[in-house]
DNA sequence: CCAGAAAATTAGTTACCCCTAAAACAAGAT
DNA sequence: ATCTTGTTTTAGGGGTAACTAATTTTCTGG
């Protein structure tokens, strides 16, 4: 089942999957930004993906792409690798949550199905990675996960941190330094309308912390 | 220090290092056979390696190549990755010794120095992989290891299996099925001059086993 | 509605790493 | 000294995946 795709193709599929979740479609520019390549390179690759033996994306010029069923299956398979690896690196090798992403990004393309299976078993078939992202199951279902964005909460709302959708190590260190890690519980104590800043009081902490929208839009929570 | 080289370059360096150990030099054809590529491809890559910014090999037309000091350092670094990974796969994920090589061959090119360091520490800075090959130290020294070939022993010689230099899974399963795994001890009970077959009685086993030269030349032992 | 900005595509290169076919070389046999 | 065999190199080519530069399409404001 693996080794069908090049590393580059896998990266594109993963990126398109991710962008489609929030935007419905993935545009050339968006993909280019995430993958750090020129837009022209994306156009070229999109044509390959659309022209593959079973097409992996549906492509309409100037309108971006959506994954086909085949493309979606491949993407989820890679995401399972990635998230299992992240948890494995943390649990077995003592990586911190800001370090796991970069290493998993390289390993995800080369591990065998056997390796995947073994770490899944060692970890006890986990459902979420260190960032709280759901780990697709063996049959590629996505486990239930929080979809309520922290940015939508207001003062006096209480809840639990469930997921941090960001891979910037600096930001992740900042957040864990302030106790903002799943499954911390918290109370919103402040909100400034113009800039969207939220003040959070994490349970068991002295200092409250103020977070801008750039951050609160990346954090998903469960309301109490 | 890593990411200087492509996967292909790393494979060539590793192969040249290995061939140089037994043959002094590595010829184009030998390299081509090991890497399963056409001889012409090897000539091309050799030129790249010899023309690199610090040259990685010394190249004389029609005479094969030797690694430069820079090339040797790079090769040993990769071999350290490979052998640490093999042991890690066996110890941590329960791989059998015939499965570790193939997986390590892919992983060795993508793990970070940090990953290397972490598995080395988890394993307690081991000196040998599951096959008994020495694992280069952090400063790239090769630990002492057996150099006496089993094929040189004769009836009534006793010794200990120290190293099996072969990666064929079928052969490795055959050997472990017969208890021929480091550090098993044994007595040579027979020898046929014409074909070089040796009969081995492994301590603690009922059945003796007859091994051809194809096999005994790949096994290194310590004589009692 | 149309001009200019933004987004996307085409065209043309480059680098990597493999291939086949054919020519050149090395070295022992005649 | 030449032939023959096997090894090695040259020449030419293909696929992947990136790039820049120039062009085309789409969107948006006046």
XYZ file of C-alpha atoms (C1' of nucleotides) in Angstrom:
508
model
C 0.000 0.000 0.000
C 2.894 2.386 0.640
C 5.723 3.484 -1.598
C 3.118 4.294 -4.180
C 3.829 7.968 -3.803
C 6.909 10.136 -3.687
C 7.643 12.196 -0.585
C 6.661 15.321 -2.487
C 3.299 13.888 -3.481
C 2.612 12.847 0.109
C 3.394 16.361 1.317
C 1.013 17.868 -1.210
C -1.792 15.455 -0.300
C -1.360 16.144 3.398
C -1.409 19.876 2.809
C -4.447 19.774 0.541
C -6.308 17.644 3.068
C -5.537 20.112 5.822
C -6.475 23.184 3.833
C -9.701 21.550 2.650
C -10.828 21.036 6.250
C -10.954 24.767 6.905
C -11.452 26.221 3.420
C -13.343 23.532 1.519
C -10.909 23.834 -1.372
C -7.164 24.338 -1.496
C -5.843 27.143 -3.678
C -2.521 27.159 -5.466
C -1.165 30.031 -3.374
C -2.225 28.506 -0.072
C -0.516 25.233 -0.902
C 2.589 27.098 -2.063
C 2.762 29.029 1.199
C 2.383 25.987 3.421
C 4.941 23.948 1.490
C 7.293 26.861 0.930
C 7.521 26.431 -2.810
C 6.717 28.746 -5.727
C 3.093 28.815 -6.935
C 4.238 27.631 -10.352
C 5.622 24.476 -8.754
C 2.236 23.806 -7.201
C 0.458 24.143 -10.532
C 2.834 21.575 -11.964
C 2.302 19.107 -9.161
C -1.468 19.574 -9.168
C -1.507 18.502 -12.801
C 0.382 15.357 -11.913
C -2.003 14.573 -9.064
C -5.044 15.163 -11.264
C -3.573 13.056 -14.047
C -2.511 10.124 -11.851
C -3.729 6.619 -12.700
C -6.520 6.898 -10.175
C -6.735 10.714 -9.921
C -5.837 12.012 -6.468
C -7.368 15.470 -6.848
C -10.110 17.142 -8.817
C -8.683 20.136 -10.549
C -10.321 23.071 -12.241
C -8.045 25.775 -13.558
C -7.953 28.899 -11.405
C -10.261 27.302 -8.853
C -7.961 25.198 -6.706
C -8.311 21.515 -5.945
C -10.263 19.025 -3.823
C -9.054 15.534 -2.969
C -10.762 12.580 -4.613
C -11.670 9.600 -2.451
C -8.354 7.976 -3.380
C -6.476 11.149 -2.508
C -8.271 11.449 0.805
C -7.419 7.883 1.766
C -3.751 8.455 0.967
C -3.716 11.726 2.903
C -5.289 10.231 6.000
C -2.853 7.334 5.907
C 0.025 9.826 6.014
C -1.606 11.845 8.771
C -1.968 8.663 10.812
C 1.754 8.073 10.403
C 2.555 11.620 11.359
C 0.467 11.784 14.506
C 1.380 8.337 15.741
C 5.020 9.268 15.286
C 4.595 12.506 17.202
C 3.153 10.685 20.174
C 5.786 7.970 19.920
C 8.598 10.511 19.948
C 7.149 12.149 23.027
C 6.309 8.996 24.951
C 9.240 6.785 24.054
C 12.100 9.185 23.398
C 11.189 12.090 25.657
C 10.752 14.730 22.954
C 8.881 17.853 24.017
C 5.722 18.777 22.146
C 7.394 21.561 20.188
C 10.040 19.190 18.808
C 7.887 16.299 17.634
C 6.426 17.887 14.508
C 9.627 18.484 12.559
C 11.003 15.002 13.195
C 7.689 13.320 12.367
C 7.504 15.301 9.133
C 10.565 13.489 7.855
C 9.872 10.053 9.320
C 6.261 9.838 8.130
C 7.369 9.212 4.543
C 9.700 6.310 5.180
C 8.215 4.112 7.903
C 6.663 0.801 6.893
C 3.131 -0.320 7.656
C 4.771 -2.709 10.078
C 6.442 0.168 11.929
C 3.133 2.031 12.061
C 1.416 -1.034 13.458
C 4.081 -1.626 16.090
C 4.118 1.911 17.470
C 0.315 1.974 17.478
C 0.363 -1.144 19.629
C 3.144 0.051 21.925
C 1.167 3.245 22.493
C -2.091 1.341 23.072
C -3.934 2.514 19.927
C -4.026 6.164 20.991
C -6.684 8.547 19.689
C -4.844 11.880 19.941
C -1.309 13.176 19.437
C 0.510 15.547 21.846
C -1.222 18.549 20.275
C -4.655 16.996 20.711
C -5.115 16.295 16.989
C -7.159 13.141 16.367
C -5.156 10.156 15.139
C -6.991 8.361 12.312
C -7.791 4.766 13.221
C -6.426 1.745 11.408
C -9.411 1.899 9.058
C -8.868 5.626 8.614
C -11.807 6.980 10.601
C -11.166 10.274 12.378
C -11.874 10.001 16.144
C -14.201 12.619 17.642
C -12.478 15.852 18.612
C -13.234 19.352 19.840
C -14.374 21.811 17.159
C -15.154 24.830 19.329
C -12.568 27.538 18.826
C -11.200 29.326 21.881
C -11.640 32.647 20.081
C -15.412 32.235 20.351
C -15.445 32.135 24.163
C -16.183 35.183 26.305
C -15.572 36.228 29.943
C -16.882 33.753 32.541
C -16.816 30.889 30.056
C -15.040 27.879 31.506
C -13.592 24.998 29.558
C -10.808 22.547 28.823
C -7.969 22.922 26.320
C -8.359 20.067 23.817
C -6.249 20.879 20.813
C -3.560 23.276 19.608
C -3.428 23.437 15.835
C -0.026 25.032 15.326
C 3.432 23.720 14.660
C 5.586 26.746 15.438
C 8.003 25.553 18.153
C 8.356 29.055 19.647
C 4.615 29.389 20.089
C 4.291 25.873 21.476
C 6.991 26.542 24.064
C 5.283 29.786 25.020
C 1.992 27.965 25.492
C 3.363 25.099 27.552
C 5.307 27.597 29.679
C 1.923 29.068 30.580
C 0.253 25.718 31.183
C -1.795 25.911 27.993
C -1.579 22.238 27.057
C -4.367 19.656 26.687
C -6.185 18.876 28.941
C -5.732 22.010 31.069
C -8.943 23.629 32.327
C -9.406 27.364 32.432
C -11.716 30.341 32.872
C -11.951 33.289 30.474
C -11.537 36.436 32.589
C -11.256 39.123 29.948
C -11.989 40.132 26.373
C -11.090 43.213 24.341
C -13.477 43.694 21.421
C -11.230 45.619 19.008
C -8.251 43.290 18.873
C -10.053 40.137 20.011
C -7.620 39.530 22.871
C -8.766 37.007 25.466
C -7.505 36.795 29.041
C -7.253 33.250 30.330
C -6.907 32.020 33.882
C -5.533 28.488 33.772
C -6.612 26.455 36.788
C -3.784 26.001 39.235
C -1.759 28.950 37.921
C -1.048 32.311 39.571
C -0.707 34.496 36.503
C -3.454 35.012 33.960
C -2.327 35.235 30.334
C -3.525 37.404 27.457
C -3.772 35.748 24.042
C -4.295 37.433 20.659
C -6.530 36.078 17.930
C -3.560 34.717 16.008
C -3.260 32.272 18.907
C -6.855 31.775 20.107
C -7.967 30.831 16.585
C -5.577 27.896 16.676
C -6.809 26.502 19.983
C -9.861 24.254 20.283
C -11.683 23.674 23.540
C -14.556 21.878 25.197
C -16.928 24.214 27.030
C -17.942 23.257 30.529
C 26.150 18.404 10.226
C 23.400 16.381 8.487
C 21.332 17.160 5.437
C 24.533 17.896 3.630
C 24.059 14.873 1.455
C 21.266 13.357 -0.580
C 20.016 9.866 0.267
C 21.719 8.525 -2.837
C 25.078 10.013 -1.847
C 24.760 8.531 1.633
C 24.058 5.107 0.158
C 27.119 5.323 -2.066
C 29.379 6.414 0.795
C 28.130 3.610 3.020
C 28.684 1.061 0.264
C 32.170 2.317 -0.583
C 33.135 2.228 3.086
C 31.956 -1.329 3.403
C 33.673 -2.566 0.245
C 36.902 -0.812 1.212
C 37.034 -2.749 4.472
C 37.375 -6.065 2.671
C 38.870 -5.064 -0.681
C 40.901 -1.949 0.039
C 39.267 -0.187 -2.881
C 35.762 -0.189 -4.262
C 35.312 -0.886 -7.963
C 32.533 0.494 -10.111
C 31.013 -2.929 -10.710
C 31.064 -3.897 -7.043
C 29.287 -0.709 -6.060
C 26.770 -1.180 -8.856
C 25.989 -4.703 -7.691
C 25.504 -3.764 -4.053
C 23.315 -0.768 -4.846
C 21.469 -2.494 -7.671
C 22.132 0.196 -10.242
C 23.857 0.152 -13.630
C 27.668 0.574 -13.652
C 27.285 3.720 -15.721
C 25.233 5.278 -12.939
C 28.061 4.560 -10.515
C 30.630 6.270 -12.721
C 28.425 9.339 -12.786
C 27.971 9.462 -9.038
C 31.669 8.783 -8.409
C 32.494 11.884 -10.390
C 30.110 13.892 -8.265
C 31.632 12.556 -5.067
C 35.182 13.238 -6.283
C 34.251 16.731 -7.429
C 32.383 17.731 -4.255
C 33.480 20.879 -2.413
C 35.526 18.849 0.013
C 36.064 15.721 -2.119
C 34.473 12.622 -0.596
C 36.391 10.026 -2.632
C 39.690 9.767 -4.444
C 39.038 8.634 -7.956
C 41.353 7.294 -10.639
C 39.774 6.197 -13.873
C 39.500 2.426 -14.239
C 40.891 1.907 -10.753
C 37.900 2.348 -8.454
C 37.666 4.716 -5.496
C 38.773 5.152 -1.885
C 37.051 7.421 0.611
C 38.814 10.616 1.663
C 38.875 11.504 5.358
C 35.743 13.608 4.832
C 34.034 10.762 3.033
C 34.969 8.306 5.752
C 33.570 10.540 8.473
C 30.292 10.896 6.603
C 30.093 7.139 6.001
C 30.717 6.228 9.621
C 28.125 8.734 10.745
C 25.540 6.984 8.557
C 26.622 3.546 9.760
C 26.181 4.729 13.346
C 22.636 5.762 12.496
C 21.948 2.458 10.804
C 23.207 0.192 13.557
C 21.713 2.193 16.393
C 18.392 2.066 14.595
C 18.624 -1.693 14.110
C 19.129 -2.244 17.810
C 16.409 0.257 18.654
C 13.907 -1.504 16.412
C 14.700 -4.812 18.055
C 14.763 -3.624 21.652
C 11.954 -1.097 21.630
C 9.566 -2.306 18.958
C 10.171 -6.048 19.058
C 11.468 -6.459 15.508
C 13.279 -9.730 14.820
C 16.881 -9.554 13.645
C 15.986 -10.364 10.045
C 13.562 -7.425 9.844
C 15.678 -4.625 11.278
C 17.999 -4.050 8.330
C 15.433 -3.037 5.721
C 13.638 -0.602 8.009
C 16.900 0.943 9.242
C 18.048 1.398 5.658
C 15.237 3.856 5.076
C 15.241 5.556 8.461
C 19.001 6.164 8.600
C 18.762 8.984 6.053
C 16.099 11.040 7.760
C 16.667 10.932 11.514
C 18.135 14.008 13.184
C 21.268 14.101 15.324
C 18.864 14.607 18.202
C 17.059 11.363 17.399
C 20.383 9.543 17.158
C 21.428 10.913 20.516
C 18.155 9.975 22.178
C 18.074 6.371 21.010
C 21.763 5.974 21.921
C 20.932 7.087 25.439
C 17.779 4.962 25.718
C 19.839 1.936 24.662
C 22.667 2.778 27.071
C 25.313 3.663 24.438
C 25.461 0.163 22.985
C 28.568 -1.106 21.171
C 27.016 -3.698 18.844
C 23.836 -4.101 16.806
C 21.712 -7.288 16.693
C 24.021 -8.800 14.066
C 27.099 -8.158 16.176
C 28.397 -5.340 13.982
C 30.224 -2.671 15.973
C 28.331 0.597 16.421
C 30.640 3.598 15.887
C 30.871 5.762 18.993
C 29.722 9.378 19.206
C 33.215 10.460 18.081
C 33.115 7.883 15.301
C 35.593 5.327 16.637
C 34.830 1.702 15.780
C 34.566 -0.488 18.919
C 36.664 -3.683 18.973
C 35.053 -6.647 17.266
C 35.775 -10.207 16.211
C 37.734 -10.587 12.959
C 38.215 -14.368 12.897
C 36.083 -15.942 10.210
C 34.164 -19.114 11.062
C 35.315 -20.627 7.766
C 38.861 -20.811 9.170
C 37.925 -23.089 12.068
C 38.372 -26.877 11.965
C 36.971 -29.862 13.892
C 37.394 -29.667 17.669
C 37.709 -25.881 17.580
C 35.360 -24.261 20.081
C 34.196 -20.693 20.029
C 31.478 -18.077 20.323
C 29.388 -16.563 17.517
C 30.125 -12.834 17.532
C 28.928 -11.413 14.254
C 26.828 -12.305 11.226
C 27.644 -10.062 8.277
C 24.630 -10.694 6.083
C 21.353 -8.958 5.547
C 19.326 -11.615 3.720
C 16.223 -12.150 5.872
C 15.810 -15.782 4.745
C 19.353 -16.652 5.783
C 19.018 -14.806 9.071
C 15.816 -16.679 9.928
C 17.516 -19.961 9.045
C 20.423 -19.123 11.336
C 18.350 -18.038 14.300
C 16.148 -21.131 13.863
C 19.316 -23.141 14.468
C 20.500 -21.051 17.397
C 23.269 -19.393 15.411
C 22.976 -15.936 16.918
C 25.543 -13.941 18.918
C 26.684 -14.884 21.555
C 25.979 -18.604 21.101
C 28.910 -20.928 21.815
C 29.659 -23.978 19.707
C 32.031 -26.761 18.761
C 33.103 -27.595 15.212
C 32.442 -31.313 14.742
C 33.055 -31.780 11.036
C 34.737 -30.405 7.938
C 34.640 -31.480 4.279
C 37.711 -30.270 2.395
C 36.310 -30.076 -1.132
C 33.268 -27.906 -0.530
C 34.458 -26.302 2.707
C 31.324 -27.382 4.609
C 31.569 -27.121 8.388
C 29.443 -29.045 10.868
C 28.589 -27.056 13.979
C 27.266 -28.280 17.297
C 25.669 -25.321 19.045
C 25.786 -25.688 22.835
C 22.402 -26.612 24.249
C 21.030 -27.919 20.935
C 20.225 -31.476 19.915
C 20.846 -31.276 16.206
C 24.184 -30.348 14.661
C 24.002 -28.167 11.542
C 26.062 -28.197 8.355
C 27.003 -24.811 6.880
C 28.479 -24.074 3.446
C 31.206 -21.531 2.793
C 28.686 -19.004 1.456
C 27.495 -18.875 5.064
C 30.613 -19.541 7.155
C 32.474 -16.735 5.396
C 29.901 -14.283 6.666
C 30.131 -15.335 10.311
C 32.815 -14.039 12.659
C 33.720 -15.769 15.903
C 35.916 -15.652 18.960
C 37.974 -18.812 19.458
C 37.979 -20.325 22.929
C -17.857 48.263 -17.169
C -13.372 48.513 -17.012
C -8.654 49.196 -15.035
C -5.503 47.540 -11.966
C -4.315 44.149 -8.497
C -4.041 39.529 -7.187
C -3.903 34.792 -8.346
C -2.781 31.201 -11.417
C -0.676 29.255 -15.465
C 2.757 28.541 -19.179
C 7.345 28.290 -20.808
C 11.886 27.437 -20.273
C 15.843 25.898 -16.949
C 18.223 23.386 -13.602
C 19.639 19.591 -10.509
C 19.414 14.898 -9.169
C 19.708 10.215 -10.191
C 18.681 6.683 -12.771
C 18.793 4.172 -17.569
C 20.686 1.888 -22.358
C 23.964 1.487 -25.981
C 28.312 1.969 -27.614
C 33.161 3.061 -27.234
C 37.515 2.746 -24.650
C 40.563 0.521 -21.671
C 43.206 -3.213 -18.898
C 45.197 -7.493 -18.719
C 45.811 -12.265 -19.365
C 45.984 -15.920 -23.255
C 47.705 -17.179 -27.614
C 52.397 -8.416 -30.207
C 47.745 -9.005 -30.833
C 43.377 -10.894 -29.486
C 39.722 -11.499 -26.422
C 37.208 -10.829 -22.284
C 35.508 -8.239 -18.821
C 35.420 -3.716 -16.725
C 34.775 1.039 -17.071
C 33.610 5.209 -19.199
C 31.191 8.276 -22.531
C 27.120 9.841 -24.767
C 22.492 10.602 -24.851
C 17.977 10.379 -22.619
C 14.047 10.212 -19.140
C 11.352 11.236 -14.854
C 10.799 14.068 -10.691
C 10.530 18.324 -8.616
C 12.078 22.572 -7.916
C 13.039 27.494 -9.893
C 12.353 32.344 -12.563
C 10.108 35.200 -15.835
C 6.406 36.272 -18.509
C 1.607 35.763 -19.520
C -3.204 34.967 -18.745
C -7.256 34.746 -15.939
C -10.111 36.254 -12.181
C -11.559 39.446 -8.876
C -12.580 43.976 -7.060
C -13.082 49.050 -6.656
C -14.195 53.128 -8.826
